[in-house]
PDB file of C-alpha atoms in Angstrom:
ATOM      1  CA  UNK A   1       2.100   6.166 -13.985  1.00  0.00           C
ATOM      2  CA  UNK A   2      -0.584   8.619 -12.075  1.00  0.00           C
ATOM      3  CA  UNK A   3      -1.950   8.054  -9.061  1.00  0.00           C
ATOM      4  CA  UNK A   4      -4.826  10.281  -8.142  1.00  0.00           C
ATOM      5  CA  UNK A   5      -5.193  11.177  -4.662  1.00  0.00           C
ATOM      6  CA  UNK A   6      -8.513   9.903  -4.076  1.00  0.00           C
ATOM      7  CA  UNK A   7      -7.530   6.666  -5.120  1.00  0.00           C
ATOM      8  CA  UNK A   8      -6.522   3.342  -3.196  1.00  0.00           C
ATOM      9  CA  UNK A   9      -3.544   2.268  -3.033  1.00  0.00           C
ATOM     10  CA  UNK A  10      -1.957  -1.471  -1.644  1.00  0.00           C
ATOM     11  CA  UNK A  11       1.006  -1.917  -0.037  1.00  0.00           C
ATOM     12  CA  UNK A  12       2.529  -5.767   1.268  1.00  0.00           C
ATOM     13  CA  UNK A  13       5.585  -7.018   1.977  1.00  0.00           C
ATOM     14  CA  UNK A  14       7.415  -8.352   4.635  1.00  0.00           C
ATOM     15  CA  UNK A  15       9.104  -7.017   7.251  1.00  0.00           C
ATOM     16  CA  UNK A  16      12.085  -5.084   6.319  1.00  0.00           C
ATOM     17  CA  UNK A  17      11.320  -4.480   3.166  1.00  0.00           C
ATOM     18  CA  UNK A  18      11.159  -1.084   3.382  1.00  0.00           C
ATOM     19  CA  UNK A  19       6.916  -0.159   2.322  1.00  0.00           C
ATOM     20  CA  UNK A  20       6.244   1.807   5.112  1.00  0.00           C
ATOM     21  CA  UNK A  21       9.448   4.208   4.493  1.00  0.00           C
ATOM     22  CA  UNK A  22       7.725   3.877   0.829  1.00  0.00           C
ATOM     23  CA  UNK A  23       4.196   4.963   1.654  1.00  0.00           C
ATOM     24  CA  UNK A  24       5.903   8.058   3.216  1.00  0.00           C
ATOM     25  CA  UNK A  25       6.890   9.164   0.163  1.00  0.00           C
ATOM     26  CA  UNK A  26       3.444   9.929  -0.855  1.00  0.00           C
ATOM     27  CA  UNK A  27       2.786  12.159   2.341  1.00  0.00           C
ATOM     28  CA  UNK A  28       3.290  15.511   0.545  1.00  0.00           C
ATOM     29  CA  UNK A  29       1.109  15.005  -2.096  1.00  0.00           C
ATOM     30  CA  UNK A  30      -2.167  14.910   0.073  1.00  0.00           C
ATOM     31  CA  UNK A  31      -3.669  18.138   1.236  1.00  0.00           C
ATOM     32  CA  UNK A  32      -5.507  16.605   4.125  1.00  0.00           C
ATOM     33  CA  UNK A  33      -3.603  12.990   5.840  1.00  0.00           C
ATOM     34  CA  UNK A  34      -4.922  10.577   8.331  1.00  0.00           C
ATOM     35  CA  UNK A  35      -1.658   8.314   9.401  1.00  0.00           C
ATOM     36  CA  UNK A  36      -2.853   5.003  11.615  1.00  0.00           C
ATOM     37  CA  UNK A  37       0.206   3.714  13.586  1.00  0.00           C
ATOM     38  CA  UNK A  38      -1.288   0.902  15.632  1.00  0.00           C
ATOM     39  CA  UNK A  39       2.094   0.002  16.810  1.00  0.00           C
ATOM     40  CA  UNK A  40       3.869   3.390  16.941  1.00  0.00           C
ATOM     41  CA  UNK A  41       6.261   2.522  14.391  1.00  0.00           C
ATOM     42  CA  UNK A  42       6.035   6.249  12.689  1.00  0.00           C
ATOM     43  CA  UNK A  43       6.678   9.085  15.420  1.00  0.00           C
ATOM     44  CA  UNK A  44       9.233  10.418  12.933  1.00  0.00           C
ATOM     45  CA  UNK A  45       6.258  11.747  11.158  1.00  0.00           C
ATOM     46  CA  UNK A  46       5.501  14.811  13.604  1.00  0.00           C
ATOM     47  CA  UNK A  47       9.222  16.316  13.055  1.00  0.00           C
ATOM     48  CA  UNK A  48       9.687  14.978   9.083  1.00  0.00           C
ATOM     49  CA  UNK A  49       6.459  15.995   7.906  1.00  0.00           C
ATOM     50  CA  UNK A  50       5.020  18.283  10.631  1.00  0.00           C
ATOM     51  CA  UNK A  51       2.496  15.665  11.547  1.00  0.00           C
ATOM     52  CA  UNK A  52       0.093  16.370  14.532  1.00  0.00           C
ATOM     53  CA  UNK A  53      -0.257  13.376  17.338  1.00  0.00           C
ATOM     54  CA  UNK A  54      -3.829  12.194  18.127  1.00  0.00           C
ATOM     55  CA  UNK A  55      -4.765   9.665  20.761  1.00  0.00           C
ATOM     56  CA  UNK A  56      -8.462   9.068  20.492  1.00  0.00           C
ATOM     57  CA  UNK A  57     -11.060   9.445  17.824  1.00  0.00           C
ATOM     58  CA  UNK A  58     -13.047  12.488  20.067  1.00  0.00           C
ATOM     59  CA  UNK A  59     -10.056  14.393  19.514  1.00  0.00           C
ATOM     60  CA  UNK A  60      -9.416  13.240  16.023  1.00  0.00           C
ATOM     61  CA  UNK A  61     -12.529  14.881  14.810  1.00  0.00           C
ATOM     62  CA  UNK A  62     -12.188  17.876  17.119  1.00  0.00           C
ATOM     63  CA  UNK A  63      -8.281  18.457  15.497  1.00  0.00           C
ATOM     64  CA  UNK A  64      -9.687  17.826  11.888  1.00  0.00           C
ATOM     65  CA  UNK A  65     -13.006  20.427  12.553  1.00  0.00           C
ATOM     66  CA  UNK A  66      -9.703  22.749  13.521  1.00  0.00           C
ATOM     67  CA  UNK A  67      -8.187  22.550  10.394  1.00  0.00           C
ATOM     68  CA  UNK A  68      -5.132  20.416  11.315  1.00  0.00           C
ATOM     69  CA  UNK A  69      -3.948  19.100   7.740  1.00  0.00           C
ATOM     70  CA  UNK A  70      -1.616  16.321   8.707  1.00  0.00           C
ATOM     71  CA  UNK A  71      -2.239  13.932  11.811  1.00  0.00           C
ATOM     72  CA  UNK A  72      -0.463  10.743  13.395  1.00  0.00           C
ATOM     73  CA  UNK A  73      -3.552   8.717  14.690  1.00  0.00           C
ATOM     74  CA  UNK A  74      -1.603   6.192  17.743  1.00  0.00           C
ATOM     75  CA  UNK A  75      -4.586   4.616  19.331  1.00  0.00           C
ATOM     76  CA  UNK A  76      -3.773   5.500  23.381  1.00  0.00           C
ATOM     77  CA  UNK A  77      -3.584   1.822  24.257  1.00  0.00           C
ATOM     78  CA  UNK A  78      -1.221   1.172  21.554  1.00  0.00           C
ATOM     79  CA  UNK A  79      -0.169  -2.120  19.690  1.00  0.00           C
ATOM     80  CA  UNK A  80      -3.007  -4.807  18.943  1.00  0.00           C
ATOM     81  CA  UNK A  81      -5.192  -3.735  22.119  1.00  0.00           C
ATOM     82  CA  UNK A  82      -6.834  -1.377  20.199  1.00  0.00           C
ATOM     83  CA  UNK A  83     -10.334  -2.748  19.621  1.00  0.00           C
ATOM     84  CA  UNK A  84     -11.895  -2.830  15.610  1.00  0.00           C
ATOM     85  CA  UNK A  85     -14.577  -0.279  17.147  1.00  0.00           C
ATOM     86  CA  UNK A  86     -12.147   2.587  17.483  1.00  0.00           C
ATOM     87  CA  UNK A  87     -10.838   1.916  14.316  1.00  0.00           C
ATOM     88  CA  UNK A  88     -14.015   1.429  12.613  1.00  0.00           C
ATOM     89  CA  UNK A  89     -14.467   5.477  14.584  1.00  0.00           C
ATOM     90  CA  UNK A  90     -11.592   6.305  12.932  1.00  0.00           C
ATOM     91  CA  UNK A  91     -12.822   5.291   9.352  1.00  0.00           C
ATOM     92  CA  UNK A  92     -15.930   6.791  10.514  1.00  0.00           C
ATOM     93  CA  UNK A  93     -14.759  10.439  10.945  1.00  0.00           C
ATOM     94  CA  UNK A  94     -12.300   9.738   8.031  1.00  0.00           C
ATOM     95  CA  UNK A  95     -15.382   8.675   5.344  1.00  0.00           C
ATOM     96  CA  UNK A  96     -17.756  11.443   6.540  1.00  0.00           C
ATOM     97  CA  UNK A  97     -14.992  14.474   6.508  1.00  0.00           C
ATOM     98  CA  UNK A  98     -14.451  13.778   3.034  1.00  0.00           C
ATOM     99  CA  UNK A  99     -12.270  15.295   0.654  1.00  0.00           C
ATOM    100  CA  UNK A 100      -8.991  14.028   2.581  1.00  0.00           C
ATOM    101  CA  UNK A 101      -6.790  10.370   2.566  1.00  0.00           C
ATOM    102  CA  UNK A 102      -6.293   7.519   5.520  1.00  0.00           C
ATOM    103  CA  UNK A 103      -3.100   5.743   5.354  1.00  0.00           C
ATOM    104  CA  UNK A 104      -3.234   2.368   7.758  1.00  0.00           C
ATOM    105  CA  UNK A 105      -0.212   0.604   8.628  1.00  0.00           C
ATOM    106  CA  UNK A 106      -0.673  -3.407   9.649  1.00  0.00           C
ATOM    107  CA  UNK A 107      -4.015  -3.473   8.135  1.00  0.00           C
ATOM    108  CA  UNK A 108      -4.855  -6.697   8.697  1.00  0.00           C
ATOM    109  CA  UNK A 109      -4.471  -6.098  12.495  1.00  0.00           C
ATOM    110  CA  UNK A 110      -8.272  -4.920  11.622  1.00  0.00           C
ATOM    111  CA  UNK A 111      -9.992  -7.583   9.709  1.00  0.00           C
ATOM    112  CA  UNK A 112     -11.657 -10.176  11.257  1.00  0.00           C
ATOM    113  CA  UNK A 113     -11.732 -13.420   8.911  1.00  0.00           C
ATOM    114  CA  UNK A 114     -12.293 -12.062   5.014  1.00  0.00           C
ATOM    115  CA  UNK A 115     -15.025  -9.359   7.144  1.00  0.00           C
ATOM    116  CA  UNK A 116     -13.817  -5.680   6.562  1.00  0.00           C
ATOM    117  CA  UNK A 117     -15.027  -2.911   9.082  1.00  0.00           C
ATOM    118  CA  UNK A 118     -17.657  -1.214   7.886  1.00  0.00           C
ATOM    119  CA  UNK A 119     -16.546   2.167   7.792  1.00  0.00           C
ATOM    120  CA  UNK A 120     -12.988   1.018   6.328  1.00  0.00           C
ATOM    121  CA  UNK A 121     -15.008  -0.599   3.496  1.00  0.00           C
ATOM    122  CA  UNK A 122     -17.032   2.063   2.551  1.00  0.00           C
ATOM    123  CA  UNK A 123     -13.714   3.992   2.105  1.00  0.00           C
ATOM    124  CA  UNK A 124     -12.272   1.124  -0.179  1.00  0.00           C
ATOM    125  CA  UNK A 125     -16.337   1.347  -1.786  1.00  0.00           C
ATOM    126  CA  UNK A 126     -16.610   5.063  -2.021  1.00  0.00           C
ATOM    127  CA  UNK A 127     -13.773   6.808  -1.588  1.00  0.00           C
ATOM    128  CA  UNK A 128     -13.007   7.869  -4.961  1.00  0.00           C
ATOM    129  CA  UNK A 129     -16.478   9.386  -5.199  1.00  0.00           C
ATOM    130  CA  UNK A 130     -16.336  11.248  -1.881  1.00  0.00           C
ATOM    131  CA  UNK A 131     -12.463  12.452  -2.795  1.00  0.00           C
ATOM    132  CA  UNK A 132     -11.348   9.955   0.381  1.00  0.00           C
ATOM    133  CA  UNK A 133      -7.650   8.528  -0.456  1.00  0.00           C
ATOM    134  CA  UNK A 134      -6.662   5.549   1.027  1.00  0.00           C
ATOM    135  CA  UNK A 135      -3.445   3.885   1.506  1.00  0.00           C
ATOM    136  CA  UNK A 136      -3.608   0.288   3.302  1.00  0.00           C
ATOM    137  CA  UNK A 137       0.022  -1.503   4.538  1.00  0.00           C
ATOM    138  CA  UNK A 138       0.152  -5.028   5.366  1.00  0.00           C
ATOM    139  CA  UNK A 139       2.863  -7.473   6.075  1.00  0.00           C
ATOM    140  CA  UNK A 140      -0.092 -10.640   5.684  1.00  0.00           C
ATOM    141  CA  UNK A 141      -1.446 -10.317   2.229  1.00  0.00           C
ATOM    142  CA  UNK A 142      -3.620 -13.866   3.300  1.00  0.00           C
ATOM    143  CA  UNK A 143      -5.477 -12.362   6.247  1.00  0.00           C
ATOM    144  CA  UNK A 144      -6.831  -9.300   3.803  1.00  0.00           C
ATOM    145  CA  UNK A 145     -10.352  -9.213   2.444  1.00  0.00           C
ATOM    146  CA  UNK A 146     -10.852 -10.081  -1.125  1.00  0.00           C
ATOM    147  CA  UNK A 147     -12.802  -6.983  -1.508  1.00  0.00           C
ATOM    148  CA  UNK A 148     -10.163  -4.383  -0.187  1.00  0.00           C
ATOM    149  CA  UNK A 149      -7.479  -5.931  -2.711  1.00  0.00           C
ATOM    150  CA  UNK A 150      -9.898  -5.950  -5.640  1.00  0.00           C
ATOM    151  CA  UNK A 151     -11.088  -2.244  -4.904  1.00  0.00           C
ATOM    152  CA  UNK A 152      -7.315  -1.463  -4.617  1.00  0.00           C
ATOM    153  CA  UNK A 153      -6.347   1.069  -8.217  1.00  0.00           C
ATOM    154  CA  UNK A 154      -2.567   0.378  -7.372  1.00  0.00           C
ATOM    155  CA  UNK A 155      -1.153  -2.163  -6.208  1.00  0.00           C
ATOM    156  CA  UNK A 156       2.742  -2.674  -4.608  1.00  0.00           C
ATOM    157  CA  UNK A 157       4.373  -5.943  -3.617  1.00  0.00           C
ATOM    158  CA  UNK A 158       7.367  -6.020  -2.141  1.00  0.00           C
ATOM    159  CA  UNK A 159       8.854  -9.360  -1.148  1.00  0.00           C
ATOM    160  CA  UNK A 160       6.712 -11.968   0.409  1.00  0.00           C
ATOM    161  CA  UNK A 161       8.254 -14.858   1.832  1.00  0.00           C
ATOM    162  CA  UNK A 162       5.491 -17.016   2.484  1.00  0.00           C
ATOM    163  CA  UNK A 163       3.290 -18.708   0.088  1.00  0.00           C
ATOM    164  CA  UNK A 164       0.593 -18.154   1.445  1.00  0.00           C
ATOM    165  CA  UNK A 165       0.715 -14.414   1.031  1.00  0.00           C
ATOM    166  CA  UNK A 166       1.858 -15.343  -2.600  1.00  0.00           C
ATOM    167  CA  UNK A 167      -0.873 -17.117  -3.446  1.00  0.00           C
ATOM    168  CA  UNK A 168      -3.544 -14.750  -1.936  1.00  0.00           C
ATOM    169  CA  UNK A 169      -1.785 -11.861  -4.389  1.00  0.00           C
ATOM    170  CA  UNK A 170      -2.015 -14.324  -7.233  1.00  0.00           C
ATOM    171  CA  UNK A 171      -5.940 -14.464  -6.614  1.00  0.00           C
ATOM    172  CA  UNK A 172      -5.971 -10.701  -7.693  1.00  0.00           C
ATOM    173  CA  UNK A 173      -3.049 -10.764  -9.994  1.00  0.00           C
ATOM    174  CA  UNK A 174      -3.657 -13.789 -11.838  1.00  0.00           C
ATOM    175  CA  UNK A 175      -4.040 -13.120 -15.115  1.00  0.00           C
ATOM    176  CA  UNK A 176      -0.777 -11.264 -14.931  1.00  0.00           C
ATOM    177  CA  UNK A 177       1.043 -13.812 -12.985  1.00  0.00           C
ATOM    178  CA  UNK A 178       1.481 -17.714 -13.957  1.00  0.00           C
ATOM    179  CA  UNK A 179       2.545 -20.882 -12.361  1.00  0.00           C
ATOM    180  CA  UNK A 180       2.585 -19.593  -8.788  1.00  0.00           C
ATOM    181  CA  UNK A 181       4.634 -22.373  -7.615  1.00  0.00           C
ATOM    182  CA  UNK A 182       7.727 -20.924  -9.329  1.00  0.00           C
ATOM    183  CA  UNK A 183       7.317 -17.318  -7.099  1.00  0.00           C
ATOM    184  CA  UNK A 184      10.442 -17.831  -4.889  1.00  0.00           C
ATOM    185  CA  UNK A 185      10.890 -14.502  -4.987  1.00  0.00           C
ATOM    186  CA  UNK A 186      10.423 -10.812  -6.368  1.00  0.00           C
ATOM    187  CA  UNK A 187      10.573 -11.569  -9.551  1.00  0.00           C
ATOM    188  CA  UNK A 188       7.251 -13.709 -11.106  1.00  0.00           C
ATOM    189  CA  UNK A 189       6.989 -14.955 -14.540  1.00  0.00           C
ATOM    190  CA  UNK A 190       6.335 -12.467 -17.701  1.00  0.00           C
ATOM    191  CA  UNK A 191       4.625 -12.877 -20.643  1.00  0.00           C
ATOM    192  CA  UNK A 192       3.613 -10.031 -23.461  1.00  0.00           C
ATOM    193  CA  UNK A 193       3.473  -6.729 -21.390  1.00  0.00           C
ATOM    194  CA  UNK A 194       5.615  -3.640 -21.204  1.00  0.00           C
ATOM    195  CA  UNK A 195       8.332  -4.399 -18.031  1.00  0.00           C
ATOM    196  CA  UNK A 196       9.128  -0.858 -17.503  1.00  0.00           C
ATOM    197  CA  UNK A 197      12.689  -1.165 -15.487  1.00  0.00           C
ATOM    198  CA  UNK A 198      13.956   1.915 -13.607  1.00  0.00           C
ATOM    199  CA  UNK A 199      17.418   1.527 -11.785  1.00  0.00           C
ATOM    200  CA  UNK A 200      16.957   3.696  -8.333  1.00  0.00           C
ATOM    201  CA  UNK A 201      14.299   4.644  -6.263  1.00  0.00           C
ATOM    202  CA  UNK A 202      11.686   6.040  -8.054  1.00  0.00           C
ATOM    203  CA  UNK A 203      11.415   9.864  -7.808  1.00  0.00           C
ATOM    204  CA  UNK A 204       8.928  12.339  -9.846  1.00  0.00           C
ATOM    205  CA  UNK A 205      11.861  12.842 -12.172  1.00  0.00           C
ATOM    206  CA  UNK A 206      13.159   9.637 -12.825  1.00  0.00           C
ATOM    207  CA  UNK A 207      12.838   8.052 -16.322  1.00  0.00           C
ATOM    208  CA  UNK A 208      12.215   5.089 -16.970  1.00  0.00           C
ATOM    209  CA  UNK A 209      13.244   2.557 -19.619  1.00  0.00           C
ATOM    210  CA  UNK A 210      11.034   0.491 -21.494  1.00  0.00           C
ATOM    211  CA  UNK A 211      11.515  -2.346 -22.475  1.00  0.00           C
ATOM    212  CA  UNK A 212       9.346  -4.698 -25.124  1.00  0.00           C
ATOM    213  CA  UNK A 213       8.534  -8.105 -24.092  1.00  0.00           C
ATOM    214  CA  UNK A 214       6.682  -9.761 -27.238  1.00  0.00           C
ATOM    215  CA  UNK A 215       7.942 -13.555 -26.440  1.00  0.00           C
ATOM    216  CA  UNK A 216       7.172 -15.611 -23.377  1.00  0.00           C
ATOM    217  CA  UNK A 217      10.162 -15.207 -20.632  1.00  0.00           C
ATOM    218  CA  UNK A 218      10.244 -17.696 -18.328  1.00  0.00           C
ATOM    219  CA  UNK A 219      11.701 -16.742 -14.206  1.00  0.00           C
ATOM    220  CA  UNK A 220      15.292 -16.956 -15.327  1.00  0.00           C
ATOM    221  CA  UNK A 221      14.955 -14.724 -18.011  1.00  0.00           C
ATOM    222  CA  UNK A 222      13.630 -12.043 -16.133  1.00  0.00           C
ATOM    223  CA  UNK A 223      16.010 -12.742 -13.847  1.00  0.00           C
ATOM    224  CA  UNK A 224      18.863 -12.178 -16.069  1.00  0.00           C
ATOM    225  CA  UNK A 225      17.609  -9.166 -17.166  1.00  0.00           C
ATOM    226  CA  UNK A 226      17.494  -8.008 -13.835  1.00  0.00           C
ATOM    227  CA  UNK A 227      20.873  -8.918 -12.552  1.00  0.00           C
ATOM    228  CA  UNK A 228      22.728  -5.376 -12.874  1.00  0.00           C
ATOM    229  CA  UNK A 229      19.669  -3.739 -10.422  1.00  0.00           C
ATOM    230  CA  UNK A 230      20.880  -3.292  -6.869  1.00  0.00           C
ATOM    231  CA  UNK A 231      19.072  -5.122  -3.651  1.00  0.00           C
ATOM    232  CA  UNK A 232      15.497  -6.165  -4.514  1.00  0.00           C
ATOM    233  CA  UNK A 233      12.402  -4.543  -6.454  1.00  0.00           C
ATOM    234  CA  UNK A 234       8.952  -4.344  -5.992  1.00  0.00           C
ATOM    235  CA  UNK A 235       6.534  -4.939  -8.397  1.00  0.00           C
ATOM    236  CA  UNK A 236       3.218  -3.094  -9.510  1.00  0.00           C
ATOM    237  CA  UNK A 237       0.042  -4.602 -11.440  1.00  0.00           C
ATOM    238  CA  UNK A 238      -1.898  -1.513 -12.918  1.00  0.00           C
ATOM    239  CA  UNK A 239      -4.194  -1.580 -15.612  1.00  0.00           C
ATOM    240  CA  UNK A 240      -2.639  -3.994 -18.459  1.00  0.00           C
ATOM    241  CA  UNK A 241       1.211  -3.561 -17.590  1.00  0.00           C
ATOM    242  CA  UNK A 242       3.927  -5.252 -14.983  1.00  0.00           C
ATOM    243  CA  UNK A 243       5.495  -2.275 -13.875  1.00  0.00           C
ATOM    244  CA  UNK A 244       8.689  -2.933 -11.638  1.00  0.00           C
ATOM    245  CA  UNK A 245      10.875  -0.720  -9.861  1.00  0.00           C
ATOM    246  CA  UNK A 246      14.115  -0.659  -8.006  1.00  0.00           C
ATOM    247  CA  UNK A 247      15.867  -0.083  -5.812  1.00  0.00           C
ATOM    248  CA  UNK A 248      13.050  -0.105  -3.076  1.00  0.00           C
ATOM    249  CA  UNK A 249      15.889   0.165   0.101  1.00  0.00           C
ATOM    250  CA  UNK A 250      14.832   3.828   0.725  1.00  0.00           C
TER     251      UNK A 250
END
């Protein structure tokens, strides 16, 4: 699997689950990083990956126009207060610098019904073409725009306990995923793809095994075949394959 690094990437889970530790894994690769911490969850990011902290969009742009590569965006009123405007500012600065990637944690703390801002969804729109990476984190799968999960090339889901959220992945996934109402957990229902199965955290030099799935399986046979991976998996829909991973506990 390549990701490109003006591509979009989805992220869901619950909370706990450990996808915000796992979105920091792609940190190095981008040359040029906007980090949105509504609820100033990733400070660890200025000593870990020398990332600068930024309060307000004036002096986002004015530390990008600088040259600063890497930079922790914590809106100065912190937590939800933070109205869609400076966040749609954000996107703003973000879409026309070009040539650089947004990563926003709690994304749905943004959308208002199924309406995207418009800045944020001209990212998800054109981003590819402009070179603009983006990287969107949500614990509420349900309260995300169709559009943003459709225009998403990757795709990670870690566990999702309610049903809701299951079902609103489904929408996209469907014709990957059957019979919904079985879901209870990380591991759906596979039919005839490639499950490729590695057994840690993935790492640029892990290899994984693959493994041939030319039957139907129902849940407990995937199950049983994953029985000797430790703590839980994610799973990844990309192109025509299931792709799943483990351990995620990073």
């Amino acid at each position: 699997m390549q990701i490109q690094t003006n591509e979009r990437i989805f992220i869901c889970g619950q909370t706990g689950t450990g996808k915000t530790k796992f979105a920091q894994k792609f940190l190095p690769f981008y040359p040029r990083i906007v980090f949105h911490d509504i609820k100033f969850r990733n400070s660890d990011l200025i000593q870990q990956y020398h990332f600068t902290p930024v309060h307000d969009p004036a002096t986002l742009l004015i530390y990008i126009q600088k040259g600063k590569k890497r930079i922790l965006y914590q809106p100065a009123q912190g937590g939800e207060k933070e109205g869609i405007e400076d966040f749609n500012r954000v996107c703003e600065i973000v879409f026309k610098t070009r040539n650089i990637a947004l990563v926003v944690d709690e994304a749905q703390s943004f959308m208002t019904g199924q309406q995207t801002p418009y800045w944020f969804g001209e990212i998800q729109r054109l981003g590819r073409e402009y070179d603009i990476g983006c990287i969107s984190l949500t614990q509420r799968p349900k309260e995300i725009p169709q559009t943003l999960l459709s225009e998403s090339e990757h795709m990670f889901i870690f566990k999702l306990k309610l049903k809701q959220d299951r079902i609103k992945i489904m929408e996209v996934c469907g014709e990957y995923v059957d019979e919904i109402e079985n879901y209870e957990g990380e591991y759906p229902n596979v039919y005839d793809w490639k499950l490729k199965i590695g057994l840690r955290s993935p790492k640029p030099e892990d290899k994984l095994t693959d493994v041939e799935i030319k039957e139907k399986k129902t849940l407990l046979d995937v199950k049983l075949l994953l029985q000797t991976m430790p703590y839980y998996c994610f799973l990844q829909w990309n192109a025509h394959q299931l792709i799943l991973h483990g351990p995620v506990r990073i």
